[in-house]
Amino acid sequence: MSNETMTAAKDNKTLDIAAIREDFPILRRQVKGHPLVYFDNAATSQKPREVIDALVYYYTHLNANVHRGIHSLAEEATAAFEATRDAIRAFINAAHREEIIYTKGTTEGINLVAYTWGRKNLKAGDEVIISGMEHHSNIVPWQIVCEEQKAVLKVIPVNDQGELILDEYAKLLSEKTKMVAVVHVSNALGTVNPVKEIIRQAHDKGALTLIDGAQSSLHLDIDVQDLDCDFFVLSAHKMLGPTGAGALYGKKELLEAMPVFLGGGEMIKEVTFEKTTYNELPYKFEAGTPNIADFVAFKPAIDYINRLGKANIRRHEEELLDYATWNIKEIPGVKIIGEAREKASVLSFVIDGVHPQDVGILLDNKGIAVRTGHHCAEPLMNRFCIPGTIRASFAVYNTTEEIDRLMDGLKKAIKLLA
Amino acid sequence: MSETRPISEIEEEIIEEFALFDSWDDKYEYIIDLGKKLQPLDAVHKKDANKVKGCQSTVWLVADYKNGKVTYQAESDAVIVKGLISMLIRVLSGHTPDEILDADMDFINKIGMTSHLAQTRSNGLRAMVKQMKHYALAFKSLKFDV
Ligand SMILES: Cc1ncc(COP(=O)(O)O)c(C=O)c1O
């Protein structure tokens, strides 16, 4: 990162976006003969040079298996690999490093909880509450265990603005509720859910809580102790880091009481053919050789976010969202899907008489990357009676000039298609 | 609609038409235009059984077999897809099952469509061709049965 960027971050001033863009090599590429405009950040973010360099460095200097070897490479690789755990702990303010379980990402984290905690603790008639705006990753695992355990899945409804109806949530909660699993920020609508309040009410009924932080980790301050959530899941690739790496946070006493997930490798203490004893946290849940390089490269991503400062990132993203929202409302026939009072940098919309896919193809033809479709939230699309939306999701390296190009592209697409 | 010219000739004709366009803007404009002109599918055919799997947009495809020739009708809720369908129909409709099964459909590559559409969408295009060939295969076995 350049010095100017650093100073800007420290001073809590406006970020130097031009300097930040220099840190992301991919932003220099052309697509279909145009400079790339990348507005698919909710699907995966781009990676700064430090992250890419860390991957190369790892394979050129460190490559060894972790936790096992006695040689120098193994030790250095292990140190780098474990340093990321400390960085994640600090990033979400977990109380203990062993509360951070490495996963492939959000999806695996949720599955881990569903398969271990869920299978052990859910009994016939118990209830799990999710919300109407969940990603499939926070629906399907719960459906699977609920079916297995004869438990019941309940859904918090969503209002027309794309907010959770909390009165209805309160009605769903009862002594039967054992788990409330909700998304922090909706990938399809951008809604920021009042998770602290949701967690408090769940705890009042004695239920546990899981927060899907896939979309919030890059944009919002996360403090799992303040939230008091029991589980929190995130993915590195949505936070400027590599794919295939993520974390499950769980309260220590819960993780300790949970049965193991996958067997083999790192998760054992002692194996005989009669009996296996398991390793302690967090290794108990980390079977097999992990995705070492990507976890090593996850740390520079966290460091990068920390250097910019979440408040600064958020301020810039809010500007982008406001600018885009303001401008898109000028285009006839556009309807924004998701107008929650609290929103992260996602602009999801439909256009009268125009299929989202057609718009996506024409924007791509201009080098503008957006997402179209149901965004892995099919029940939510059904709620709004639409096949899908066009979604532009912004990150700290995006600019208002890029939004101008989006608006221009949209106007041209509509003219052709309508 | 009985097409007597060989499939390869129709493919060649489309390739030549596309060669006239200078830019992808023009190609898309043309495809969208074809899409808008595609004859709508009768509502009774728009049922789940006629949906082609593998497309982000919905595509319905039906086929008819008369006098040894297959004719296709299709529609989509997305207009670019409709334009592509219209080209596929233009190439394959009115031919015998054997001709259809033999068609390499290379014109899709040659007009640059597969490289220009994102992977998921060109998969959708492939799924459509596959489904059209399935119909041809089914009609072909029908022919042997009777
Ligand atoms: C809200 C939400 N939850 C879960 C996921 C799944 O994340 P991953 O694919 O990294 O496991 C995503 C990714 O789109 C998401 O947006």
mmCIF file of C-alpha atoms in Angstrom, chain A residues 32 354-362 364-366 370 372-373 387 415-418, chain B residues 24-25 28-29 32 36 55-58 76-81 115-118 121:
data_model
loop_
_atom_site.group_PDB
_atom_site.id
_atom_site.type_symbol
_atom_site.label_atom_id
_atom_site.label_comp_id
_atom_site.label_asym_id
_atom_site.label_seq_id
_atom_site.Cartn_x
_atom_site.Cartn_y
_atom_site.Cartn_z
ATOM 1 C CA LYS A 32 -14.200 -7.155 -24.083
ATOM 2 C CA VAL A 354 -36.487 -6.894 -19.238
ATOM 3 C CA HIS A 355 -34.878 -10.162 -18.191
ATOM 4 C CA PRO A 356 -31.901 -9.746 -15.819
ATOM 5 C CA GLN A 357 -29.790 -12.126 -17.883
ATOM 6 C CA ASP A 358 -30.082 -9.958 -20.999
ATOM 7 C CA VAL A 359 -28.874 -6.954 -19.033
ATOM 8 C CA GLY A 360 -26.007 -8.969 -17.557
ATOM 9 C CA ILE A 361 -24.849 -10.047 -21.021
ATOM 10 C CA LEU A 362 -25.008 -6.529 -22.456
ATOM 11 C CA ASP A 364 -20.505 -7.727 -19.767
ATOM 12 C CA ASN A 365 -20.126 -6.677 -23.384
ATOM 13 C CA LYS A 366 -19.088 -3.282 -21.996
ATOM 14 C CA VAL A 370 -22.561 -7.628 -12.329
ATOM 15 C CA THR A 372 -27.796 -11.676 -12.350
ATOM 16 C CA GLY A 373 -30.086 -14.404 -11.117
ATOM 17 C CA PRO A 387 -36.967 -14.811 -11.165
ATOM 18 C CA LYS A 415 -32.942 0.928 -25.102
ATOM 19 C CA LEU A 416 -31.899 -2.182 -27.007
ATOM 20 C CA LEU A 417 -34.014 -4.620 -25.047
ATOM 21 C CA ALA A 418 -37.240 -2.772 -24.426
ATOM 22 C CA TRP B 24 -20.225 -6.982 -30.774
ATOM 23 C CA ASP B 25 -22.680 -4.137 -30.213
ATOM 24 C CA TYR B 28 -26.059 -8.181 -30.050
ATOM 25 C CA GLU B 29 -28.416 -5.734 -31.672
ATOM 26 C CA ILE B 32 -31.913 -9.102 -29.896
ATOM 27 C CA LYS B 36 -37.998 -9.995 -30.632
ATOM 28 C CA CYS B 55 -30.122 -22.192 -18.554
ATOM 29 C CA GLN B 56 -30.256 -19.238 -16.175
ATOM 30 C CA SER B 57 -33.287 -18.024 -18.070
ATOM 31 C CA THR B 58 -36.206 -20.281 -18.764
ATOM 32 C CA SER B 76 -37.442 -17.993 -23.561
ATOM 33 C CA ASP B 77 -38.141 -15.233 -21.083
ATOM 34 C CA ALA B 78 -34.814 -13.620 -22.005
ATOM 35 C CA VAL B 79 -34.557 -11.950 -25.379
ATOM 36 C CA ILE B 80 -30.900 -12.667 -26.201
ATOM 37 C CA VAL B 81 -31.583 -16.334 -25.580
ATOM 38 C CA SER B 115 -16.204 -17.347 -26.552
ATOM 39 C CA HIS B 116 -18.242 -14.237 -25.954
ATOM 40 C CA LEU B 117 -20.879 -15.642 -23.661
ATOM 41 C CA ALA B 118 -19.854 -16.473 -20.127
ATOM 42 C CA ARG B 121 -24.576 -19.157 -20.686
#
